[in-house]
C-alpha positions as protocol buffer text, in pm:
chain_id: "A"
residue {
  index: 1
  type: GLN
  ca { x: 4681 y: 10691 z: -3567 }
}
residue {
  index: 2
  type: VAL
  ca { x: 5053 y: 10645 z: -3532 }
}
residue {
  index: 3
  type: GLN
  ca { x: 5241 y: 10331 z: -3630 }
}
residue {
  index: 4
  type: LEU
  ca { x: 5573 y: 10245 z: -3464 }
}
residue {
  index: 5
  type: VAL
  ca { x: 5835 y: 9995 z: -3575 }
}
residue {
  index: 6
  type: GLU
  ca { x: 6138 y: 9920 z: -3357 }
}
residue {
  index: 7
  type: SER
  ca { x: 6465 y: 9769 z: -3469 }
}
residue {
  index: 8
  type: GLY
  ca { x: 6819 y: 9722 z: -3346 }
}
residue {
  index: 9
  type: GLY
  ca { x: 6778 y: 9468 z: -3068 }
}
residue {
  index: 10
  type: GLY
  ca { x: 7003 y: 9166 z: -3032 }
}
residue {
  index: 11
  type: LEU
  ca { x: 7249 y: 8977 z: -2817 }
}
residue {
  index: 12
  type: VAL
  ca { x: 7545 y: 9160 z: -2667 }
}
residue {
  index: 13
  type: GLN
  ca { x: 7799 y: 9091 z: -2396 }
}
residue {
  index: 14
  type: ALA
  ca { x: 7798 y: 9286 z: -2072 }
}
residue {
  index: 15
  type: GLY
  ca { x: 7976 y: 9617 z: -2118 }
}
residue {
  index: 16
  type: GLY
  ca { x: 7879 y: 9634 z: -2483 }
}
residue {
  index: 17
  type: SER
  ca { x: 7653 y: 9873 z: -2672 }
}
residue {
  index: 18
  type: LEU
  ca { x: 7340 y: 9862 z: -2885 }
}
residue {
  index: 19
  type: ARG
  ca { x: 7139 y: 10128 z: -3064 }
}
residue {
  index: 20
  type: LEU
  ca { x: 6765 y: 10088 z: -3092 }
}
residue {
  index: 21
  type: SER
  ca { x: 6561 y: 10273 z: -3352 }
}
residue {
  index: 22
  type: CYS
  ca { x: 6189 y: 10340 z: -3372 }
}
residue {
  index: 23
  type: ALA
  ca { x: 6038 y: 10471 z: -3692 }
}
residue {
  index: 24
  type: ALA
  ca { x: 5702 y: 10647 z: -3662 }
}
residue {
  index: 25
  type: SER
  ca { x: 5448 y: 10692 z: -3938 }
}
residue {
  index: 26
  type: GLY
  ca { x: 5095 y: 10826 z: -3962 }
}
residue {
  index: 27
  type: ARG
  ca { x: 4979 y: 11129 z: -3763 }
}
residue {
  index: 28
  type: THR
  ca { x: 5322 y: 11209 z: -3622 }
}
residue {
  index: 29
  type: SER
  ca { x: 5264 y: 11586 z: -3625 }
}
residue {
  index: 30
  type: SER
  ca { x: 5056 y: 11553 z: -3308 }
}
residue {
  index: 31
  type: THR
  ca { x: 5336 y: 11387 z: -3109 }
}
residue {
  index: 32
  type: TYR
  ca { x: 5407 y: 11527 z: -2760 }
}
residue {
  index: 33
  type: VAL
  ca { x: 5676 y: 11290 z: -2641 }
}
residue {
  index: 34
  type: MET
  ca { x: 5841 y: 10974 z: -2767 }
}
residue {
  index: 35
  type: GLY
  ca { x: 5951 y: 10723 z: -2510 }
}
residue {
  index: 36
  type: TRP
  ca { x: 6117 y: 10390 z: -2451 }
}
residue {
  index: 37
  type: PHE
  ca { x: 5994 y: 10129 z: -2205 }
}
residue {
  index: 38
  type: ARG
  ca { x: 6109 y: 9777 z: -2130 }
}
residue {
  index: 39
  type: ARG
  ca { x: 5973 y: 9455 z: -1983 }
}
residue {
  index: 40
  type: ALA
  ca { x: 6213 y: 9206 z: -1834 }
}
residue {
  index: 41
  type: PRO
  ca { x: 6115 y: 8840 z: -1790 }
}
residue {
  index: 42
  type: GLY
  ca { x: 5879 y: 8802 z: -1497 }
}
residue {
  index: 43
  type: LYS
  ca { x: 5860 y: 9176 z: -1434 }
}
residue {
  index: 44
  type: THR
  ca { x: 5620 y: 9456 z: -1514 }
}
residue {
  index: 45
  type: ARG
  ca { x: 5687 y: 9709 z: -1786 }
}
residue {
  index: 46
  type: GLU
  ca { x: 5905 y: 9998 z: -1675 }
}
residue {
  index: 47
  type: PHE
  ca { x: 5986 y: 10342 z: -1810 }
}
residue {
  index: 48
  type: VAL
  ca { x: 6334 y: 10390 z: -1958 }
}
residue {
  index: 49
  type: ALA
  ca { x: 6349 y: 10735 z: -2117 }
}
residue {
  index: 50
  type: HIS
  ca { x: 6151 y: 10995 z: -2307 }
}
residue {
  index: 51
  type: ILE
  ca { x: 6212 y: 11299 z: -2521 }
}
residue {
  index: 52
  type: LYS
  ca { x: 5985 y: 11593 z: -2594 }
}
residue {
  index: 53
  type: ARG
  ca { x: 5937 y: 11653 z: -2964 }
}
residue {
  index: 54
  type: SER
  ca { x: 5904 y: 12030 z: -2926 }
}
residue {
  index: 55
  type: ASP
  ca { x: 6229 y: 12114 z: -2747 }
}
residue {
  index: 56
  type: GLY
  ca { x: 6425 y: 11791 z: -2710 }
}
residue {
  index: 57
  type: THR
  ca { x: 6396 y: 11779 z: -2331 }
}
residue {
  index: 58
  type: THR
  ca { x: 6492 y: 11435 z: -2209 }
}
residue {
  index: 59
  type: TYR
  ca { x: 6419 y: 11234 z: -1896 }
}
residue {
  index: 60
  type: TYR
  ca { x: 6569 y: 10902 z: -1784 }
}
residue {
  index: 61
  type: ALA
  ca { x: 6503 y: 10633 z: -1531 }
}
residue {
  index: 62
  type: ASP
  ca { x: 6769 y: 10626 z: -1262 }
}
residue {
  index: 63
  type: SER
  ca { x: 6868 y: 10274 z: -1363 }
}
residue {
  index: 64
  type: VAL
  ca { x: 6988 y: 10389 z: -1707 }
}
residue {
  index: 65
  type: LYS
  ca { x: 7099 y: 10746 z: -1640 }
}
residue {
  index: 66
  type: GLY
  ca { x: 7452 y: 10805 z: -1765 }
}
residue {
  index: 67
  type: ARG
  ca { x: 7449 y: 10489 z: -1977 }
}
residue {
  index: 68
  type: PHE
  ca { x: 7157 y: 10537 z: -2218 }
}
residue {
  index: 69
  type: THR
  ca { x: 7089 y: 10833 z: -2447 }
}
residue {
  index: 70
  type: ILE
  ca { x: 6760 y: 10907 z: -2621 }
}
residue {
  index: 71
  type: SER
  ca { x: 6753 y: 11123 z: -2932 }
}
residue {
  index: 72
  type: THR
  ca { x: 6533 y: 11198 z: -3229 }
}
residue {
  index: 73
  type: ASP
  ca { x: 6558 y: 11279 z: -3596 }
}
residue {
  index: 74
  type: ASN
  ca { x: 6236 y: 11472 z: -3645 }
}
residue {
  index: 75
  type: ALA
  ca { x: 6285 y: 11486 z: -4020 }
}
residue {
  index: 76
  type: LYS
  ca { x: 6279 y: 11105 z: -4025 }
}
residue {
  index: 77
  type: ASN
  ca { x: 6020 y: 11073 z: -3745 }
}
residue {
  index: 78
  type: THR
  ca { x: 6259 y: 10838 z: -3573 }
}
residue {
  index: 79
  type: VAL
  ca { x: 6362 y: 10806 z: -3210 }
}
residue {
  index: 80
  type: TYR
  ca { x: 6680 y: 10631 z: -3102 }
}
residue {
  index: 81
  type: LEU
  ca { x: 6805 y: 10477 z: -2781 }
}
residue {
  index: 82
  type: GLN
  ca { x: 7181 y: 10447 z: -2757 }
}
residue {
  index: 83
  type: MET
  ca { x: 7261 y: 10194 z: -2487 }
}
residue {
  index: 84
  type: ASN
  ca { x: 7618 y: 10178 z: -2356 }
}
residue {
  index: 85
  type: SER
  ca { x: 7778 y: 9983 z: -2070 }
}
residue {
  index: 86
  type: LEU
  ca { x: 7502 y: 9728 z: -2091 }
}
residue {
  index: 87
  type: LYS
  ca { x: 7438 y: 9501 z: -1794 }
}
residue {
  index: 88
  type: PRO
  ca { x: 7264 y: 9162 z: -1775 }
}
residue {
  index: 89
  type: GLU
  ca { x: 6980 y: 9332 z: -1588 }
}
residue {
  index: 90
  type: ASP
  ca { x: 6911 y: 9542 z: -1899 }
}
residue {
  index: 91
  type: THR
  ca { x: 6787 y: 9225 z: -2069 }
}
residue {
  index: 92
  type: ALA
  ca { x: 6427 y: 9290 z: -2172 }
}
residue {
  index: 93
  type: VAL
  ca { x: 6191 y: 9352 z: -2457 }
}
residue {
  index: 94
  type: TYR
  ca { x: 6217 y: 9722 z: -2538 }
}
residue {
  index: 95
  type: TYR
  ca { x: 5913 y: 9911 z: -2660 }
}
residue {
  index: 96
  type: CYS
  ca { x: 5883 y: 10246 z: -2829 }
}
residue {
  index: 97
  type: ALA
  ca { x: 5577 y: 10458 z: -2745 }
}
residue {
  index: 98
  type: VAL
  ca { x: 5426 y: 10790 z: -2844 }
}
residue {
  index: 99
  type: ALA
  ca { x: 5212 y: 11029 z: -2643 }
}
residue {
  index: 100
  type: GLY
  ca { x: 4997 y: 11271 z: -2837 }
}
residue {
  index: 101
  type: GLN
  ca { x: 4938 y: 11639 z: -2770 }
}
residue {
  index: 102
  type: GLN
  ca { x: 4574 y: 11589 z: -2678 }
}
residue {
  index: 103
  type: THR
  ca { x: 4590 y: 11303 z: -2429 }
}
residue {
  index: 104
  type: ARG
  ca { x: 4951 y: 11343 z: -2307 }
}
residue {
  index: 105
  type: SER
  ca { x: 4941 y: 10968 z: -2247 }
}
residue {
  index: 106
  type: TYR
  ca { x: 5118 y: 10686 z: -2429 }
}
residue {
  index: 107
  type: ASP
  ca { x: 4847 y: 10582 z: -2672 }
}
residue {
  index: 108
  type: TYR
  ca { x: 5065 y: 10419 z: -2939 }
}
residue {
  index: 109
  type: TRP
  ca { x: 5311 y: 10134 z: -2895 }
}
residue {
  index: 110
  type: GLY
  ca { x: 5550 y: 9940 z: -3111 }
}
residue {
  index: 111
  type: GLN
  ca { x: 5575 y: 9563 z: -3120 }
}
residue {
  index: 112
  type: GLY
  ca { x: 5895 y: 9552 z: -2918 }
}
residue {
  index: 113
  type: THR
  ca { x: 6251 y: 9441 z: -2983 }
}
residue {
  index: 114
  type: GLN
  ca { x: 6445 y: 9192 z: -2772 }
}
residue {
  index: 115
  type: VAL
  ca { x: 6768 y: 9298 z: -2605 }
}
residue {
  index: 116
  type: THR
  ca { x: 6971 y: 9024 z: -2436 }
}
residue {
  index: 117
  type: VAL
  ca { x: 7287 y: 9103 z: -2240 }
}
residue {
  index: 118
  type: SER
  ca { x: 7505 y: 8806 z: -2151 }
}
residue {
  index: 119
  type: SER
  ca { x: 7736 y: 8805 z: -1850 }
}
């Protein structure tokens, strides 16, 4: 089992920045990738970014490429999402998730943190 706790959400004006954090605990040694997803009001959950634990390879959704940066501190079992040039359409609940080595699917999810971008 892996437990995930997100933090860092809040209210920011368009063009501003926020940094989300997700602290993992439990069986973190079996982590394959750590990712961020989001769910905007009235929409389905969408992928934002992920990072491979083994080599740091990253992948981003087109909608955030060039504005968001995902990174990890493996010693702290923490993944970050630096969000710059925020837009009102980035408003959503952001979730951290972990995929394990065995299943390669996102089996563990955090509780989510609200990000609101005002215009």
